[in-house]
PDB file of C-alpha atoms in Angstrom:
ATOM      1  CA  MET Q   1     -64.216  22.670 -26.712  1.00  0.00           C
ATOM      2  CA  TYR Q   2     -64.058  19.051 -24.780  1.00  0.00           C
ATOM      3  CA  GLU Q   3     -61.439  18.052 -26.534  1.00  0.00           C
ATOM      4  CA  LEU Q   4     -59.888  21.544 -26.639  1.00  0.00           C
ATOM      5  CA  THR Q   5     -59.556  21.215 -22.657  1.00  0.00           C
ATOM      6  CA  VAL Q   6     -58.430  18.337 -22.526  1.00  0.00           C
ATOM      7  CA  LEU Q   7     -55.932  18.430 -24.433  1.00  0.00           C
ATOM      8  CA  LYS Q   8     -55.056  21.578 -22.289  1.00  0.00           C
ATOM      9  CA  GLU Q   9     -54.648  19.562 -19.744  1.00  0.00           C
ATOM     10  CA  ARG Q  10     -52.555  17.073 -21.399  1.00  0.00           C
ATOM     11  CA  ASN Q  11     -50.345  19.824 -21.921  1.00  0.00           C
ATOM     12  CA  PHE Q  12     -50.776  20.948 -18.598  1.00  0.00           C
ATOM     13  CA  ALA Q  13     -49.701  17.856 -17.306  1.00  0.00           C
ATOM     14  CA  PHE Q  14     -46.971  17.439 -19.780  1.00  0.00           C
ATOM     15  CA  PHE Q  15     -44.850  20.634 -18.801  1.00  0.00           C
ATOM     16  CA  MET Q  16     -45.763  20.183 -15.365  1.00  0.00           C
ATOM     17  CA  ARG Q  17     -43.557  16.870 -16.008  1.00  0.00           C
ATOM     18  CA  TRP Q  18     -41.258  18.161 -18.038  1.00  0.00           C
ATOM     19  CA  ILE Q  19     -40.897  20.834 -15.339  1.00  0.00           C
ATOM     20  CA  CYS Q  20     -40.255  18.015 -12.250  1.00  0.00           C
ATOM     21  CA  LEU Q  21     -37.864  15.987 -14.230  1.00  0.00           C
ATOM     22  CA  VAL Q  22     -35.297  19.038 -14.948  1.00  0.00           C
ATOM     23  CA  LEU Q  23     -35.801  19.902 -11.145  1.00  0.00           C
ATOM     24  CA  MET Q  24     -35.030  16.805 -10.267  1.00  0.00           C
ATOM     25  CA  VAL Q  25     -32.215  16.812 -12.352  1.00  0.00           C
ATOM     26  CA  LEU Q  26     -30.742  20.570 -10.644  1.00  0.00           C
ATOM     27  CA  LEU Q  27     -31.144  18.812  -7.018  1.00  0.00           C
ATOM     28  CA  ALA Q  28     -29.210  15.800  -8.065  1.00  0.00           C
ATOM     29  CA  ALA Q  29     -26.773  17.817 -10.351  1.00  0.00           C
ATOM     30  CA  CYS Q  30     -26.443  20.014  -6.873  1.00  0.00           C
ATOM     31  CA  ALA Q  31     -25.968  16.959  -4.163  1.00  0.00           C
ATOM     32  CA  THR Q  32     -23.675  15.875  -6.766  1.00  0.00           C
ATOM     33  CA  ASP Q  33     -21.416  18.615  -6.905  1.00  0.00           C
ATOM     34  CA  LYS Q  34     -21.881  18.420  -2.592  1.00  0.00           C
ATOM     35  CA  ARG Q  35     -20.684  15.245  -3.035  1.00  0.00           C
ATOM     36  CA  GLN Q  36     -17.408  15.919  -5.575  1.00  0.00           C
ATOM     37  CA  GLU Q  37     -16.623  18.747  -3.140  1.00  0.00           C
ATOM     38  CA  GLU Q  38     -16.503  16.342   0.067  1.00  0.00           C
ATOM     39  CA  ILE Q  39     -14.455  14.076  -2.067  1.00  0.00           C
ATOM     40  CA  ASP Q  40     -12.300  16.381  -3.292  1.00  0.00           C
ATOM     41  CA  LYS Q  41     -11.342  17.349   0.295  1.00  0.00           C
ATOM     42  CA  VAL Q  42     -10.209  13.495   1.242  1.00  0.00           C
ATOM     43  CA  GLN Q  43      -6.720  13.043   1.052  1.00  0.00           C
ATOM     44  CA  VAL Q  44      -4.557  10.534   0.128  1.00  0.00           C
ATOM     45  CA  ASP Q  45      -1.063   9.600   0.053  1.00  0.00           C
ATOM     46  CA  VAL Q  46      -0.329   8.468  -3.846  1.00  0.00           C
ATOM     47  CA  GLU Q  47       2.565   6.994  -4.902  1.00  0.00           C
ATOM     48  CA  LEU Q  48       2.595   6.579  -8.194  1.00  0.00           C
ATOM     49  CA  THR Q  49       6.312   5.201 -10.325  1.00  0.00           C
ATOM     50  CA  ARG Q  50       6.661   5.001 -13.360  1.00  0.00           C
ATOM     51  CA  PHE Q  51       8.985   2.089 -13.955  1.00  0.00           C
ATOM     52  CA  ASP Q  52       7.890   2.024 -17.544  1.00  0.00           C
ATOM     53  CA  ARG Q  53      10.470   5.490 -17.897  1.00  0.00           C
ATOM     54  CA  ILE Q  54      12.958   3.396 -15.205  1.00  0.00           C
ATOM     55  CA  PHE Q  55      13.667   0.634 -17.173  1.00  0.00           C
ATOM     56  CA  ALA Q  56      13.740   2.444 -20.587  1.00  0.00           C
ATOM     57  CA  ASN Q  57      16.561   3.992 -19.301  1.00  0.00           C
ATOM     58  CA  ALA Q  58      18.700   1.729 -17.583  1.00  0.00           C
ATOM     59  CA  THR Q  59      21.634   0.215 -18.605  1.00  0.00           C
ATOM     60  CA  SER Q  60      24.071  -3.024 -17.888  1.00  0.00           C
ATOM     61  CA  GLU Q  61      25.957  -0.616 -15.281  1.00  0.00           C
ATOM     62  CA  SER Q  62      22.473   0.482 -13.501  1.00  0.00           C
ATOM     63  CA  LEU Q  63      20.509  -2.861 -14.360  1.00  0.00           C
ATOM     64  CA  PRO Q  64      22.037  -4.084 -11.035  1.00  0.00           C
ATOM     65  CA  GLU Q  65      20.792  -1.721  -8.822  1.00  0.00           C
ATOM     66  CA  ILE Q  66      16.543  -1.379 -10.529  1.00  0.00           C
ATOM     67  CA  LYS Q  67      16.642  -4.930  -9.760  1.00  0.00           C
ATOM     68  CA  ALA Q  68      16.889  -4.395  -5.909  1.00  0.00           C
ATOM     69  CA  ALA Q  69      14.663  -1.263  -5.881  1.00  0.00           C
ATOM     70  CA  TYR Q  70      11.718  -3.161  -7.752  1.00  0.00           C
ATOM     71  CA  PRO Q  71      12.481  -6.669  -6.975  1.00  0.00           C
ATOM     72  CA  GLN Q  72       8.512  -7.835  -8.291  1.00  0.00           C
ATOM     73  CA  PHE Q  73       9.431  -6.868 -11.318  1.00  0.00           C
ATOM     74  CA  PHE Q  74      12.530  -9.252 -11.834  1.00  0.00           C
ATOM     75  CA  PRO Q  75      11.788 -12.927 -11.836  1.00  0.00           C
ATOM     76  CA  GLU Q  76      14.276 -14.792  -9.952  1.00  0.00           C
ATOM     77  CA  GLN Q  77      14.573 -17.796 -12.970  1.00  0.00           C
ATOM     78  CA  TYR Q  78      15.316 -15.000 -15.324  1.00  0.00           C
ATOM     79  CA  PRO Q  79      19.802 -13.978 -15.910  1.00  0.00           C
ATOM     80  CA  ASP Q  80      19.647 -10.612 -16.036  1.00  0.00           C
ATOM     81  CA  SER Q  81      21.304 -11.707 -19.951  1.00  0.00           C
ATOM     82  CA  VAL Q  82      17.230 -11.524 -20.771  1.00  0.00           C
ATOM     83  CA  TRP Q  83      16.643  -7.999 -19.273  1.00  0.00           C
ATOM     84  CA  LEU Q  84      19.562  -6.568 -21.355  1.00  0.00           C
ATOM     85  CA  GLY Q  85      18.498  -8.560 -24.294  1.00  0.00           C
ATOM     86  CA  ARG Q  86      15.027  -6.531 -23.620  1.00  0.00           C
ATOM     87  CA  LEU Q  87      17.017  -2.496 -23.387  1.00  0.00           C
ATOM     88  CA  SER Q  88      18.087  -3.146 -27.295  1.00  0.00           C
ATOM     89  CA  ASP Q  89      14.794  -4.990 -28.442  1.00  0.00           C
ATOM     90  CA  THR Q  90      13.451  -3.104 -31.861  1.00  0.00           C
ATOM     91  CA  LEU Q  91       9.547  -3.729 -30.494  1.00  0.00           C
ATOM     92  CA  GLN Q  92      10.079  -2.353 -26.787  1.00  0.00           C
ATOM     93  CA  LEU Q  93      12.617   0.713 -28.568  1.00  0.00           C
ATOM     94  CA  ALA Q  94       8.779   0.816 -30.369  1.00  0.00           C
ATOM     95  CA  LEU Q  95       6.982   0.372 -27.264  1.00  0.00           C
ATOM     96  CA  ASN Q  96       9.028   2.462 -25.024  1.00  0.00           C
ATOM     97  CA  ARG Q  97       9.005   5.212 -28.213  1.00  0.00           C
ATOM     98  CA  ALA Q  98       4.885   4.448 -27.989  1.00  0.00           C
ATOM     99  CA  VAL Q  99       3.847   4.779 -24.551  1.00  0.00           C
ATOM    100  CA  ALA Q 100       6.779   7.993 -24.049  1.00  0.00           C
ATOM    101  CA  GLU Q 101       4.319   9.789 -26.816  1.00  0.00           C
ATOM    102  CA  VAL Q 102       1.161   8.581 -25.417  1.00  0.00           C
ATOM    103  CA  PHE Q 103       1.962   8.766 -21.664  1.00  0.00           C
ATOM    104  CA  PRO Q 104       4.854  11.837 -21.682  1.00  0.00           C
ATOM    105  CA  PRO Q 105       6.760  13.022 -18.274  1.00  0.00           C
ATOM    106  CA  GLY Q 106       4.337  15.643 -16.775  1.00  0.00           C
ATOM    107  CA  ASP Q 107       1.070  14.601 -18.063  1.00  0.00           C
ATOM    108  CA  THR Q 108      -2.271  13.872 -15.562  1.00  0.00           C
ATOM    109  CA  MET Q 109      -1.641  10.642 -14.498  1.00  0.00           C
ATOM    110  CA  ALA Q 110      -0.204  11.214 -10.769  1.00  0.00           C
ATOM    111  CA  GLU Q 111      -3.275  13.264 -10.530  1.00  0.00           C
ATOM    112  CA  GLU Q 112      -6.382  10.875 -12.380  1.00  0.00           C
ATOM    113  CA  VAL Q 113      -5.218   7.891  -9.751  1.00  0.00           C
ATOM    114  CA  GLU Q 114      -5.348  10.840  -7.312  1.00  0.00           C
ATOM    115  CA  ASP Q 115      -9.071  11.185  -8.071  1.00  0.00           C
ATOM    116  CA  LEU Q 116      -9.050   7.228  -8.175  1.00  0.00           C
ATOM    117  CA  TYR Q 117      -8.238   7.234  -4.981  1.00  0.00           C
ATOM    118  CA  LYS Q 118      -9.766   9.403  -3.830  1.00  0.00           C
ATOM    119  CA  HIS Q 119     -12.838   8.218  -4.213  1.00  0.00           C
ATOM    120  CA  ALA Q 120     -11.908   5.406  -3.576  1.00  0.00           C
ATOM    121  CA  ARG Q 121     -11.297   6.334   0.302  1.00  0.00           C
ATOM    122  CA  TYR Q 122     -14.913   8.174  -0.270  1.00  0.00           C
ATOM    123  CA  TYR Q 123     -16.706   5.139  -0.709  1.00  0.00           C
ATOM    124  CA  PHE Q 124     -15.100   2.200   0.459  1.00  0.00           C
ATOM    125  CA  PRO Q 125     -12.753   4.386   3.641  1.00  0.00           C
ATOM    126  CA  THR Q 126     -10.907   0.604   5.056  1.00  0.00           C
ATOM    127  CA  MET Q 127      -9.154  -0.520   1.447  1.00  0.00           C
ATOM    128  CA  PRO Q 128      -5.671  -0.249   1.175  1.00  0.00           C
ATOM    129  CA  LEU Q 129      -4.450   1.707  -1.227  1.00  0.00           C
ATOM    130  CA  PRO Q 130      -1.378  -0.038  -2.713  1.00  0.00           C
ATOM    131  CA  PRO Q 131       1.252   2.207  -3.917  1.00  0.00           C
ATOM    132  CA  VAL Q 132       0.842   2.369  -8.840  1.00  0.00           C
ATOM    133  CA  TYR Q 133       3.677   0.819 -10.652  1.00  0.00           C
ATOM    134  CA  THR Q 134       3.157   1.524 -15.108  1.00  0.00           C
ATOM    135  CA  LEU Q 135       5.345  -0.835 -17.074  1.00  0.00           C
ATOM    136  CA  ILE Q 136       5.811  -1.742 -20.081  1.00  0.00           C
ATOM    137  CA  SER Q 137       3.503  -5.290 -20.999  1.00  0.00           C
ATOM    138  CA  ASP Q 138       4.182  -6.663 -24.516  1.00  0.00           C
ATOM    139  CA  VAL Q 139       0.818  -5.399 -24.016  1.00  0.00           C
ATOM    140  CA  ASP Q 140      -0.425  -8.029 -21.883  1.00  0.00           C
ATOM    141  CA  TYR Q 141      -3.539  -7.290 -22.891  1.00  0.00           C
ATOM    142  CA  GLN Q 142      -5.950 -10.150 -21.051  1.00  0.00           C
ATOM    143  CA  ASN Q 143      -4.048  -8.622 -17.759  1.00  0.00           C
ATOM    144  CA  PRO Q 144      -3.681  -4.789 -18.555  1.00  0.00           C
ATOM    145  CA  ILE Q 145      -4.174  -3.720 -14.708  1.00  0.00           C
ATOM    146  CA  ILE Q 146      -3.239  -6.241 -11.531  1.00  0.00           C
ATOM    147  CA  TYR Q 147      -4.753  -4.962  -8.454  1.00  0.00           C
ATOM    148  CA  SER Q 148      -2.665  -6.628  -4.855  1.00  0.00           C
ATOM    149  CA  GLU Q 149      -2.358  -4.924  -1.470  1.00  0.00           C
ATOM    150  CA  GLN Q 150       1.105  -5.310  -2.635  1.00  0.00           C
ATOM    151  CA  GLY Q 151       0.210  -2.863  -5.718  1.00  0.00           C
ATOM    152  CA  VAL Q 152      -0.972  -1.682  -8.684  1.00  0.00           C
ATOM    153  CA  VAL Q 153       0.858  -2.538 -11.862  1.00  0.00           C
ATOM    154  CA  ILE Q 154      -0.859  -0.336 -14.907  1.00  0.00           C
ATOM    155  CA  GLY Q 155       0.641  -1.503 -18.256  1.00  0.00           C
ATOM    156  CA  LEU Q 156       0.099   1.744 -20.357  1.00  0.00           C
ATOM    157  CA  ASP Q 157       0.835  -0.630 -23.637  1.00  0.00           C
ATOM    158  CA  ASN Q 158      -2.380  -1.546 -23.694  1.00  0.00           C
ATOM    159  CA  TYR Q 159      -3.657   2.193 -23.871  1.00  0.00           C
ATOM    160  CA  LEU Q 160      -2.644   3.219 -26.338  1.00  0.00           C
ATOM    161  CA  GLY Q 161      -5.603   4.141 -28.734  1.00  0.00           C
ATOM    162  CA  SER Q 162      -7.775   1.860 -30.692  1.00  0.00           C
ATOM    163  CA  GLU Q 163      -5.657   2.321 -33.464  1.00  0.00           C
ATOM    164  CA  HIS Q 164      -2.119   2.732 -32.765  1.00  0.00           C
ATOM    165  CA  GLU Q 165       0.201   1.770 -35.507  1.00  0.00           C
ATOM    166  CA  LEU Q 166       1.577  -0.583 -33.211  1.00  0.00           C
ATOM    167  CA  TYR Q 167      -1.873  -2.304 -33.105  1.00  0.00           C
ATOM    168  CA  LEU Q 168      -2.018  -3.025 -36.230  1.00  0.00           C
TER     169      LEU Q 168
END
């Protein structure tokens, strides 16, 4: 009889702990939902430039205009012949196609960046939110994302998926 009473007390204690845990999780979820509502209300101005598409669609005639608009991506020590060569390079063309397949125009990238910036503004209100540029970095896996106050640069060719044929 004593053992049955102890067993019932242990089961009751276990049951009460379990109920408390479930209640804490539910309360935390409600608090998280409220916090998420606050984050969703944060206003941010996201400037996302798909430089990968701009450069992929460049021609010898449009290159000077693109260089003038985005000088940060064209170091002066490289002549135009380097950039024109990249426009017809087979590896560059394969990377362009792969990035276009994985990150097509109209995908959710802008919304994802906006959500990231809303979280950043919520938790770090004075943090600068620089413009975001995407490009093809020749799979520079050591620097897939570069952050500075002048801009965030994302090498999309680093995010094609671990089993992508270009990585094998």
